[in-house]
Coordinates of C-alpha atoms in Angstrom, one line a residue:
X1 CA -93.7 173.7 -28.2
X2 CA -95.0 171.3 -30.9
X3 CA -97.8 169.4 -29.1
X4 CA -98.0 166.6 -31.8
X5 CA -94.6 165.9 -31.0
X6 CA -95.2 165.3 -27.1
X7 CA -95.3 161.6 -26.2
X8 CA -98.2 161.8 -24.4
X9 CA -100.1 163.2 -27.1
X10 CA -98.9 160.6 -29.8
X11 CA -100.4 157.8 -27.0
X12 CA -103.2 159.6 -26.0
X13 CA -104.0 160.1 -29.7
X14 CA -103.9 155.9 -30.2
X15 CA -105.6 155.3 -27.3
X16 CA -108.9 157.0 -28.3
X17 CA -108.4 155.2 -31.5
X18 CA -108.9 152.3 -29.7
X19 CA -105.6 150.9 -28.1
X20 CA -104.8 148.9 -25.2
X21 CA -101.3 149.2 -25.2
X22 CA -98.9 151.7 -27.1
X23 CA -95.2 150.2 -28.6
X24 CA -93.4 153.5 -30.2
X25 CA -90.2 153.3 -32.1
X26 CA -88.0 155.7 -32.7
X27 CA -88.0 157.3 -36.4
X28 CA -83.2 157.6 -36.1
X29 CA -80.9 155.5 -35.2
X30 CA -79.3 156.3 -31.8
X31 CA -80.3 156.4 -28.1
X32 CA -83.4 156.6 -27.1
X33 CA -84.2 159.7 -25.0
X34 CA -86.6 159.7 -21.4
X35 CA -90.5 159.2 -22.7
X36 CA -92.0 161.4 -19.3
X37 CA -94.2 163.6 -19.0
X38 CA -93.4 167.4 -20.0
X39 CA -95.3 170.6 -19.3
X40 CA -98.7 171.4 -21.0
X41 CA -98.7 167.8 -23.0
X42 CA -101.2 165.0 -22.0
X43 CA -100.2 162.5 -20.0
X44 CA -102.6 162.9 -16.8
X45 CA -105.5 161.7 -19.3
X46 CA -103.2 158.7 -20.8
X47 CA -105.0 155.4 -19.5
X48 CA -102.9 152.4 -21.4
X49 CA -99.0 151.0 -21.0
X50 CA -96.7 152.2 -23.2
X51 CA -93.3 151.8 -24.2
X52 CA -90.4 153.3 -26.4
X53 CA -87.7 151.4 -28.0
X54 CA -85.3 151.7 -30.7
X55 CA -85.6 152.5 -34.0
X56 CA -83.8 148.5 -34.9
X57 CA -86.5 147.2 -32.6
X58 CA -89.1 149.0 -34.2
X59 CA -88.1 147.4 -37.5
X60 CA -87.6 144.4 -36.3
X61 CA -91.4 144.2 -35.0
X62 CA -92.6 145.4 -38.2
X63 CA -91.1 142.8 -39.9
X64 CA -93.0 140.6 -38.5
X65 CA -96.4 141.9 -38.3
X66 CA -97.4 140.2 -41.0
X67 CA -96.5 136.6 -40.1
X68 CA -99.1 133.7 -39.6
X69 CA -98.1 134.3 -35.6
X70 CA -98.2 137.7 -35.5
X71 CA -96.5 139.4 -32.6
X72 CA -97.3 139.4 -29.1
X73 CA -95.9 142.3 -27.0
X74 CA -96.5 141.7 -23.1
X75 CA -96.5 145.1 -21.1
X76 CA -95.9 145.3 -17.6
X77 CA -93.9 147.9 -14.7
X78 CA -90.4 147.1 -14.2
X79 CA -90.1 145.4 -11.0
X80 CA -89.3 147.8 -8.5
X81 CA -90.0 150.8 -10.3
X82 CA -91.1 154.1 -8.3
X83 CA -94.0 156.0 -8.8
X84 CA -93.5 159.2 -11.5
X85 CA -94.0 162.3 -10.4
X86 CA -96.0 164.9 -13.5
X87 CA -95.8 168.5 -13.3
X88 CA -98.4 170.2 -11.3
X89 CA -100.2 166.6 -10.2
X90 CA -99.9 165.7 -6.7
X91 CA -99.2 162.3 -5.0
X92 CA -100.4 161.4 -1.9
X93 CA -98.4 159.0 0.5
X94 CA -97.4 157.4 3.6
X95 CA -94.3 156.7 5.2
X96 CA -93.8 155.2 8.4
X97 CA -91.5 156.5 11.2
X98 CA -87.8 156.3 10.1
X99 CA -88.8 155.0 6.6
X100 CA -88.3 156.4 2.9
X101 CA -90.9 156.3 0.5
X102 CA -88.7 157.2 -3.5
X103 CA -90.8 158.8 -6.8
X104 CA -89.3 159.8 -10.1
X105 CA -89.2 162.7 -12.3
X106 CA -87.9 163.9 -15.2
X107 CA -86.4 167.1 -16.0
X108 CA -87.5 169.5 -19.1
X109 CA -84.8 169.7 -22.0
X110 CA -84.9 173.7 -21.4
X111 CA -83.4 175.7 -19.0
X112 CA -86.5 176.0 -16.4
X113 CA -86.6 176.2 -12.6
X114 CA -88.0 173.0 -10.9
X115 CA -89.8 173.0 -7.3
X116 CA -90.5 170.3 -5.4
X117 CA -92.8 170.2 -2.5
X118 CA -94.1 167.8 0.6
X119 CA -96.9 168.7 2.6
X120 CA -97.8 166.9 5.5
X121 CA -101.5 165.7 6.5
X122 CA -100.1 164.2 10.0
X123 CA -96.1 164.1 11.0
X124 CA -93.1 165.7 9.8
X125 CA -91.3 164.4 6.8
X126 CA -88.3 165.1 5.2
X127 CA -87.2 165.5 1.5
X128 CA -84.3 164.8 0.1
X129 CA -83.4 164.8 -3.8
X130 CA -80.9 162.8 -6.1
X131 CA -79.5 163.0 -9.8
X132 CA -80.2 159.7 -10.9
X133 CA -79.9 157.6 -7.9
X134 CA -82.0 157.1 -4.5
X135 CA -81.0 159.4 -2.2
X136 CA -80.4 159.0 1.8
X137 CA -79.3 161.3 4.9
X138 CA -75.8 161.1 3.1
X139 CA -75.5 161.1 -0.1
X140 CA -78.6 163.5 -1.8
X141 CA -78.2 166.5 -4.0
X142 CA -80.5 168.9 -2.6
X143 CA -82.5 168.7 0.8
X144 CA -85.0 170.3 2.7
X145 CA -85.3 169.0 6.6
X146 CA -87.7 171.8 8.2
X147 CA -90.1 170.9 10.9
X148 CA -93.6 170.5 8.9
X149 CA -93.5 171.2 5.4
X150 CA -90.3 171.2 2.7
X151 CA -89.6 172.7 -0.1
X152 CA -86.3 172.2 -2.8
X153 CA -86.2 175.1 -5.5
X154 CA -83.6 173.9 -7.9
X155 CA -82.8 177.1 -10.2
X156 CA -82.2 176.7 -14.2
X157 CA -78.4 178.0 -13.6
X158 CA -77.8 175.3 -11.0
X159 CA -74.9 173.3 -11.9
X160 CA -76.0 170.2 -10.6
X161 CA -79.3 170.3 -12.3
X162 CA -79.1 168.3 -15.5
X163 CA -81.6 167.9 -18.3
X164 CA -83.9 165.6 -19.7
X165 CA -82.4 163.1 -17.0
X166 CA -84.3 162.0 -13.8
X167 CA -83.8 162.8 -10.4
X168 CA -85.2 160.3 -7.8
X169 CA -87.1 162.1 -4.9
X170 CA -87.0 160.6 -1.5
X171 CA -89.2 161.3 1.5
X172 CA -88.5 160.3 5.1
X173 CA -90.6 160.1 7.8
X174 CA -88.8 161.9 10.8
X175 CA -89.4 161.0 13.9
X176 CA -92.7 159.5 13.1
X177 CA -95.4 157.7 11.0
X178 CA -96.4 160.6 8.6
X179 CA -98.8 161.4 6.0
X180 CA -98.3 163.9 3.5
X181 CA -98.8 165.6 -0.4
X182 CA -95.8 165.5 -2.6
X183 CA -96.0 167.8 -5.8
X184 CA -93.4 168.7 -8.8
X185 CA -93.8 171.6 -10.6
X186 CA -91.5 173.5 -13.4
X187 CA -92.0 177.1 -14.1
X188 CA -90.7 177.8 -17.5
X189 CA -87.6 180.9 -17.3
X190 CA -88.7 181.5 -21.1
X191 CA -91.7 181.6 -23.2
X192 CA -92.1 178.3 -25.3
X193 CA -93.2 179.2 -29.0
X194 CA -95.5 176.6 -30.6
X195 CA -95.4 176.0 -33.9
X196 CA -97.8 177.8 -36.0
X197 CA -99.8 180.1 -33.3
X198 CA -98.6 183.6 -33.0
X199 CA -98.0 185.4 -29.9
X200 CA -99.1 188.6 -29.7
X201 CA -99.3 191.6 -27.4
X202 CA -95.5 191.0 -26.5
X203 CA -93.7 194.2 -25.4
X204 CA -89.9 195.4 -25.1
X205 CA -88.6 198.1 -24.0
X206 CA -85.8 200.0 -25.9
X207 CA -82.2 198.9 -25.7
X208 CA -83.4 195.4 -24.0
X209 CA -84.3 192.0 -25.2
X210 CA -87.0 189.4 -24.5
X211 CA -86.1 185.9 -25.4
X212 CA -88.3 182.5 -26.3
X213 CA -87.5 179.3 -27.4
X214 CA -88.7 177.0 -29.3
X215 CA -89.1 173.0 -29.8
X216 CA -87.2 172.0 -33.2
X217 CA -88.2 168.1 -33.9
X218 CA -85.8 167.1 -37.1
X219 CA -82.5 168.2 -38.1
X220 CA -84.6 168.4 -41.3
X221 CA -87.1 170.7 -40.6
X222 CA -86.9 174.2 -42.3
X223 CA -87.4 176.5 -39.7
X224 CA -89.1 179.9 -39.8
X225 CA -89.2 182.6 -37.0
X226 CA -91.0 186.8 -38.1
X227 CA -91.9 189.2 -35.6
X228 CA -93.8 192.3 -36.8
X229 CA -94.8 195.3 -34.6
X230 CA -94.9 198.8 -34.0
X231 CA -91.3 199.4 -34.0
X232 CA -87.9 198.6 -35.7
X233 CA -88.1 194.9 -34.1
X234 CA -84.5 192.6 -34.8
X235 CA -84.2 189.4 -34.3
X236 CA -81.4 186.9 -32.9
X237 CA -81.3 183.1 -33.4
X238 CA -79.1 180.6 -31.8
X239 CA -79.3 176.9 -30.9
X240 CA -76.4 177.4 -28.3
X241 CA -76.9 180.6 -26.5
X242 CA -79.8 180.8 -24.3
X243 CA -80.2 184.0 -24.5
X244 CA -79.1 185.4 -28.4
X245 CA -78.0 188.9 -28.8
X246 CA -76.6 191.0 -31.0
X247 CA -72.4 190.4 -31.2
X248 CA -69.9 187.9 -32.8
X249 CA -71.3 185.5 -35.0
X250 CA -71.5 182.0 -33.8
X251 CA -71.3 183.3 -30.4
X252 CA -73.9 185.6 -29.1
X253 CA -76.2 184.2 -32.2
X254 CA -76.2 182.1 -35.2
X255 CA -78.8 184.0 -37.3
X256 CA -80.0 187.3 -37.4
X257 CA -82.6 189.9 -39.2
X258 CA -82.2 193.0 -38.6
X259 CA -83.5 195.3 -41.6
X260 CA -84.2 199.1 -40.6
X261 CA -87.6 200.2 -40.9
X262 CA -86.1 203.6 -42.4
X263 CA -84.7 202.1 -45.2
X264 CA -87.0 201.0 -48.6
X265 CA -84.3 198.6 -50.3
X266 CA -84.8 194.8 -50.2
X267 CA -80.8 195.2 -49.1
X268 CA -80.9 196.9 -45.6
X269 CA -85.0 197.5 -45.5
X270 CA -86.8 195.4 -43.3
X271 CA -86.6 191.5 -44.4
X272 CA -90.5 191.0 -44.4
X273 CA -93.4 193.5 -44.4
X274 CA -93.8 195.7 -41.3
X275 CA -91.3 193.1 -39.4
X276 CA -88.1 190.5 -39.8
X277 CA -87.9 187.1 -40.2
X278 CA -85.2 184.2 -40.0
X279 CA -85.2 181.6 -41.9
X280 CA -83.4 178.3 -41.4
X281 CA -83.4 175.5 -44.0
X282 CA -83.9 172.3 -43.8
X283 CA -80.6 170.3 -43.0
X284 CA -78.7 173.1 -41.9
X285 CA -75.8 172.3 -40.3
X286 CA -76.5 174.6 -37.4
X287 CA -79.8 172.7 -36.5
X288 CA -80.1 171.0 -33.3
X289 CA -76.2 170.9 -33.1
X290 CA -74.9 172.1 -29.0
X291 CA -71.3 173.6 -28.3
X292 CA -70.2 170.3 -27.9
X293 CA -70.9 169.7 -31.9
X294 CA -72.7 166.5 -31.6
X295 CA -76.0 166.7 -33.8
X296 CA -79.0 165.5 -31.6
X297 CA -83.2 165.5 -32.4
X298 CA -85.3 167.0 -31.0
X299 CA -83.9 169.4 -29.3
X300 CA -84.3 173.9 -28.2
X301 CA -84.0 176.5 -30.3
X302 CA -84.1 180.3 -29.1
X303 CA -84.7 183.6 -29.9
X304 CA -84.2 186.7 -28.7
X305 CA -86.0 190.2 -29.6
X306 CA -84.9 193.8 -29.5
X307 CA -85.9 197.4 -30.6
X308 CA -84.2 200.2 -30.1
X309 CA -87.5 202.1 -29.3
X310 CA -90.9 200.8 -27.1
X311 CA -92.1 198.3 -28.9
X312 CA -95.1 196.0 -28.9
X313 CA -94.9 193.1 -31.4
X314 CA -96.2 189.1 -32.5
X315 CA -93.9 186.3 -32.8
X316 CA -94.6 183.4 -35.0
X317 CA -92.9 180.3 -35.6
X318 CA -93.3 177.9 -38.6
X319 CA -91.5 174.4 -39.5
X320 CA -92.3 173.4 -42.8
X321 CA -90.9 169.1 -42.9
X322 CA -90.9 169.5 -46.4
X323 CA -87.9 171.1 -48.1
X324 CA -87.0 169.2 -51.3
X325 CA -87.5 171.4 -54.4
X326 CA -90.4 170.9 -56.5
X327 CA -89.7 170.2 -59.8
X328 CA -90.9 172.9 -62.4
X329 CA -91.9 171.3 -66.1
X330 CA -91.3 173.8 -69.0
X331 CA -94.3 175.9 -69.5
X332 CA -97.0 174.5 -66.6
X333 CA -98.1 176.6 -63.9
X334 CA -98.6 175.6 -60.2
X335 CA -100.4 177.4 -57.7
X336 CA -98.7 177.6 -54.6
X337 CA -100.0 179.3 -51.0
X338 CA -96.8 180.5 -48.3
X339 CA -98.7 182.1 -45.4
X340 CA -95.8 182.1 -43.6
X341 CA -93.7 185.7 -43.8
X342 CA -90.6 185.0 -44.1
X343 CA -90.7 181.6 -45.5
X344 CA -89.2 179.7 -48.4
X345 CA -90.3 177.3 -51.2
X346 CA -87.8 176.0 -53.1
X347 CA -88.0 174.5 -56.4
X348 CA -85.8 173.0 -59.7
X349 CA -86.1 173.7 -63.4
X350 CA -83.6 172.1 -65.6
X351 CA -82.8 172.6 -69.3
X352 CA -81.1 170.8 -72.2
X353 CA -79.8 167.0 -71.1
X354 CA -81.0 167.5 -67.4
X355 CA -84.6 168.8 -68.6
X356 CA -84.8 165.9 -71.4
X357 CA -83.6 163.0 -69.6
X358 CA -81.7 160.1 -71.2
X359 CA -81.2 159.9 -74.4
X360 CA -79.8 164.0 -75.2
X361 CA -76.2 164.7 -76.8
X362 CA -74.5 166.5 -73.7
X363 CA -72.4 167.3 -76.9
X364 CA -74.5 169.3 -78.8
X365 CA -77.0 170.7 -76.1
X366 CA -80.3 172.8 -77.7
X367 CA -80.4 175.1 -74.6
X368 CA -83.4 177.6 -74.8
X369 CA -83.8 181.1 -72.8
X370 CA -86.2 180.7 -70.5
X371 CA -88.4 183.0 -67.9
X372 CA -89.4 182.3 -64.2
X373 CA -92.7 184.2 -63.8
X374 CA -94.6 184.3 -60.2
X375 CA -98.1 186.3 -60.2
X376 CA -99.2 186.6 -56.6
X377 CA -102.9 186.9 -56.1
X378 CA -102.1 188.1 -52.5
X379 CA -99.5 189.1 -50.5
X380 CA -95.4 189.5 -52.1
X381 CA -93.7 187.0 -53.0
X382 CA -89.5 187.5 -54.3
X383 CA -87.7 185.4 -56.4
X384 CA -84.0 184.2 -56.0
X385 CA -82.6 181.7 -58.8
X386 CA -79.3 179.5 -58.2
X387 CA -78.0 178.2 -61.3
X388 CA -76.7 176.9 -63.6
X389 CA -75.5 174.4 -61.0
X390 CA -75.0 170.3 -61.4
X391 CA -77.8 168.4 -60.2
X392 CA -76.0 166.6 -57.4
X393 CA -76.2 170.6 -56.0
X394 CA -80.0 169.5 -55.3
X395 CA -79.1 167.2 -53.2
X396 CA -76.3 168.6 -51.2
X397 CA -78.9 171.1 -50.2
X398 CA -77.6 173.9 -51.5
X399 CA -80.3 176.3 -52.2
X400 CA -80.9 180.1 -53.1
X401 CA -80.4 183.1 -50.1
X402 CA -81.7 186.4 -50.5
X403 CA -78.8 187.4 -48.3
X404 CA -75.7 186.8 -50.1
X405 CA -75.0 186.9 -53.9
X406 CA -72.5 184.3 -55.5
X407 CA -69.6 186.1 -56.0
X408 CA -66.9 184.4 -57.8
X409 CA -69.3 181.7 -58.5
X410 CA -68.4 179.6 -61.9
X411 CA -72.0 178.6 -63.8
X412 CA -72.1 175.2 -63.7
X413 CA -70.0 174.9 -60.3
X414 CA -70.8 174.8 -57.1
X415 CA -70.7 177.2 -54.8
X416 CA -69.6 176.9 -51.1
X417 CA -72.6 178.5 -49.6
X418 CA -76.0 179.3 -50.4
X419 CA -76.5 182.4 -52.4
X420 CA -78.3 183.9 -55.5
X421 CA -77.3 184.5 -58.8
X422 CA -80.5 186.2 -60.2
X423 CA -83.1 188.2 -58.4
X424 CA -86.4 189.8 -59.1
X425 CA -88.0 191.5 -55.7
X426 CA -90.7 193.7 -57.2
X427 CA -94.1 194.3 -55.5
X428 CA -96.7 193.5 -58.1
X429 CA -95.2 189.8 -59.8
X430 CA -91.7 188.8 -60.7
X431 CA -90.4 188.0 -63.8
X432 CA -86.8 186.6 -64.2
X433 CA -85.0 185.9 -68.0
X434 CA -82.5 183.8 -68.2
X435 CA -80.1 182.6 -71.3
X436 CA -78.2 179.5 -70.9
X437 CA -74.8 179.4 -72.0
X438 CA -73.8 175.9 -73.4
X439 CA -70.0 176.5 -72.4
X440 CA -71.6 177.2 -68.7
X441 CA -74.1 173.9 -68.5
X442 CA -71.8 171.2 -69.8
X443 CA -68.1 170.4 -69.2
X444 CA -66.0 167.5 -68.1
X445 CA -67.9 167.3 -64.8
X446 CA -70.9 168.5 -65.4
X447 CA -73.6 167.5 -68.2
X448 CA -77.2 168.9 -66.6
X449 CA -77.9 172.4 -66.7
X450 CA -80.0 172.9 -63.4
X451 CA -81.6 176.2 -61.8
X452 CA -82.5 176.3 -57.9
X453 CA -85.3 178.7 -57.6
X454 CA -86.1 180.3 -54.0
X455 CA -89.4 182.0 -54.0
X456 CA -89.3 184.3 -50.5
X457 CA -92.2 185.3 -49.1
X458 CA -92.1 189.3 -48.0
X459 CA -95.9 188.7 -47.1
X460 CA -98.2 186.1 -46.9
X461 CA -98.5 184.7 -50.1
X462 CA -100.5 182.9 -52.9
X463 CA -98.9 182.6 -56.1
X464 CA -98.7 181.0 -59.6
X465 CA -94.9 180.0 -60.6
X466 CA -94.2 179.3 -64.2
X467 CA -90.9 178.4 -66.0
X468 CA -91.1 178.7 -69.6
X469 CA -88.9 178.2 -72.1
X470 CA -88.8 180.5 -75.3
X471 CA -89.7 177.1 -77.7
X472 CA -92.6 175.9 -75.7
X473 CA -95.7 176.6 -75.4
X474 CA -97.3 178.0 -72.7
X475 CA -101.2 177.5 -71.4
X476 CA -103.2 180.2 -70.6
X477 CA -106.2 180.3 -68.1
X478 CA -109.4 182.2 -68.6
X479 CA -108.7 185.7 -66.3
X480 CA -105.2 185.1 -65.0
X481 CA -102.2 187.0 -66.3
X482 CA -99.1 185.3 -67.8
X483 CA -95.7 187.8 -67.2
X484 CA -93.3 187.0 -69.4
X485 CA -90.3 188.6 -72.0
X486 CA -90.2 188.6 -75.4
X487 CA -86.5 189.0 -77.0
X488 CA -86.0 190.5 -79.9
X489 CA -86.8 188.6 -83.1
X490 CA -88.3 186.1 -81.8
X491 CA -92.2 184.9 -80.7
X492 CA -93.7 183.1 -77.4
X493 CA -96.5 180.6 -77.8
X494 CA -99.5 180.4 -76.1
X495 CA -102.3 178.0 -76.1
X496 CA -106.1 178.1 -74.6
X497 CA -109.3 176.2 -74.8
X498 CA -112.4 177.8 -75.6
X499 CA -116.1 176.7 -76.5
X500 CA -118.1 177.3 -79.8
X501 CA -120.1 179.8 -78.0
X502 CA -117.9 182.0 -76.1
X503 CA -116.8 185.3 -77.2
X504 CA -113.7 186.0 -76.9
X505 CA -110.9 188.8 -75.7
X506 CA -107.1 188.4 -75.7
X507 CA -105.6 191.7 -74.2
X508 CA -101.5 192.2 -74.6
X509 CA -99.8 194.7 -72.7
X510 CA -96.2 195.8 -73.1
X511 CA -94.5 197.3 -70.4
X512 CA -91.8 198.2 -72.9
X513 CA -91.3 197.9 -76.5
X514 CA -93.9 196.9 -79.3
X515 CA -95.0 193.7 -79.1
X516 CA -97.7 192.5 -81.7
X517 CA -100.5 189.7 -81.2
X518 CA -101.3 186.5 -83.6
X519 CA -104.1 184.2 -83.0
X520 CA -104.8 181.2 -84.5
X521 CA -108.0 178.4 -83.8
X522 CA -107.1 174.8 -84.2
X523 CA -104.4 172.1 -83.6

């Protein structure tokens, strides 16, 4: 689902780079989970030892990298140990009469099918298969004991069938000496999304659903899932249901988007363009989180798709590991690209004390009205501001929602859930004016005046964000157009550079009221 994840890619990746031997530590605290092989990743090309250990251990040994001695790490197979059985590779072996020969695999963390087979060259073996422990003609899980060859199909629903844990495969040679081909194979019960390529040319007929999963790495990943198609496509999120649907909230799904093509209002219209989207922030205390409530990385997300007509549609799912606001400073523009529909970036603009730092009178705060402007050069982006809130609300990871307003929220509080205060969701830039209230930024609890900005985007997006305060002074750039509101009474700065030679044209254009145009050359 993420192929950079896989272990076998990280190895294989070090091991072209020139390495004999691969040590990799865990990035959390906790245990460690099985480092085998898992459908579609690498391992059959993976040449050198390797190892995982704990995150402490990991420490520990790069502590001392740097020492005169430097560390020595000695790699060898567990005494003992059986051979591993990979997905779709076949081992040959031998097994004399009334003998057992044991392999290994490990089991997918999703809910897939697994098929083991043994195929004889010369004599009749037996297979017999154990959840974690050797099996024998006693004590086994699952066996097949047909004359020639066997075969144990382990369904996903199977009770017995655990995951990501290893079951130990034993064949015996019945009867006689025997030679024979053992394979392991998984056949996936749902389509694994990977992050970043689209699927397309998926299909659904009306009334039903098709679902997917997908491979979630950090409880601190923000996570993004659209579909668009050629029909009023919803979708249903979960990290505990298998297979989301429509129904009771924390139940049947965890997320949903289900906008109406038939309606044009950013309220109950579809939630991106020509499509849906979910969105799941970073930290969200639904991430990677099971019925039994015990967080855990990485781990399966899924999805599940509906349409209430034929429908053929793309999926595409995004993870974005950053999800920290950016910091906006009064009056300087930042270009920012979102090609993800559906997606968020998040950023901060404070005023008064919180925007000057040490030093400012919380008591008598000089709080200035101030504008978010976003110009889009492609593609529609929508703004959603949080705020006033205290800046400890940036990192409790509260952050703006296009889906819920803040009702009942107090400026300069914090509310219980993510929500939106101000709003702009036109489809040609978005301007939103805001004036601070002194009474609203500072109080015994509170002495920063902080606003959480959410810009979502509708489409694929490249933008310009600016936050700029009515006293500063804001630069211009030769061809690109600065949005902004002008109160009355008052006057907004601006500031460019120009050469000697260049002729030059400032153009002002009100969309209401009169506004009239200064221009001064020098400091």
């Amino acid at each position: 689902p993420l192929p950079h994840a896989y272990f076998a890619n990280k190895i294989k990746r070090v091991q072209d780079a020139g390495a004999v031997g691969v040590v990799m530590a865990n990035n959390v605290e906790g245990s460690l989970v099985f480092m085998g092989a898992v459908s579609g990743d690498h391992a059959t090309l993976v040449e050198v030892p390797s190892v995982f250990v704990s995150k402490a251990t990991g420490d520990l040994l790069e502590r001392h990298l740097h020492d005169d001695a430097g560390v020595f790490v000695q790699l060898a197979s567990p005494s003992g140990r059986v051979p591993l059985l990979v997905d779709g590779e076949p081992q040959h072996g031998v097994s004399g009469h009334s003998q057992w020969r044991y392999y290994e695999l490990f089991t997918p963390p999703g809910a897939d099918d697994v098929t083991v087979s043994v195929t004889p060259d010369f004599g009749n073996p037996d297979l017999f298969v154990r959840v974690r422990d050797y099996p024998d003609t006693l004590r086994y899980t699952w066996s097949s004991e047909s004359e020639g060859g066997d075969t144990i199909h382990i369904a996903a629903d199977d009770p017995d069938l655990c995951r990501q844990c290893a079951l130990v495969v034993g064949v015996l040679g019945q009867a006689s000496d025997t030679s024979y081909t053992l394979t392991y194979s998984v056949s996936e019960t749902l389509l694994t999304l990977q992050g970043g390529v689209p699927v397309s040319e998926q299909s659904v007929p009306a009334g039903e659903y098709r679902y997917y999963r997908m491979w979630v790495g950090s409880t601190e990943s923000a996570i993004t899932v659209s579909v668009t198609g050629d029909g009023d496509v919803d979708l249903f999120f979960s990290f505990t249901n298998r297979r989301p649907k429509d129904g009771v909230k924390g139940k049947d799904y965890q997320k949903k988007a289900a906008g109406r093509n038939t309606c044009w209002t950013v309220d109950c219209g579809q939630t991106i363009m020509g499509g849906d989207a979910i969105h799941v922030k970073g930290g969200d205390d639904i991430i990677c989180k099971p019925e039994s409530g015990v967080r855990h990385s990485p781990c399966l997300a899924y999805v599940g798709v509906t349409s209430q007509r034929n429908s053929t549609f793309t999926l595409l799912y995004s993870v974005d590991e950053s999800t920290a606001p950016t910091r906006l400073r009064d009056a300087v523009a930042l270009a920012v690209a979102q090609p993800t529909a559906g997606d968020y970036k998040y950023y901060s603009f404070a005023v008064g004390d919180a925007a000057a730092g040490e030093g400012a009178s919380p008591s008598e705060p000089v709080l200035s009205p101030f504008t978010i402007s976003v110009r889009p050069s492609s593609g529609d982006p929508d703004v959603y501001v949080l705020g006033p809130v205290p800046s400890s609300a940036l990192d409790s990871g509260l952050r703006p929602d296009r889906n819920k307003t803040c009702d009942g929220f107090v400026a300069g509080g914090q509310p219980e859930a993510d929500c939106y205060t101000h709003r702009s969701t036109g489809s040609a830039g978005e301007l939103v004016s805001i004036t601070p209230d002194a009474s609203e930024c500072w109080s015994a609890s509170n002495s920063s005046c902080v606003y959480i900005i959410g810009v979502y985007s509708f489409s694929p997006t490249q933008y310009t964000i600016t936050a700029s305060s009515d006293e500063a002074t804001e630069l211009l750039f030769p061809n690109t157009a600065s949005l902004n509101i002008l109160r009355g009474e008052t006057h907004k700065k601006y500031r460019f550079r120009v050469s000697a030679d260049e002729r030059l044209h400032v153009l002002l254009t009100p969309f209401a009221g009169n506004p009239d145009l200064f221009a001064r050359f020098g400091r």
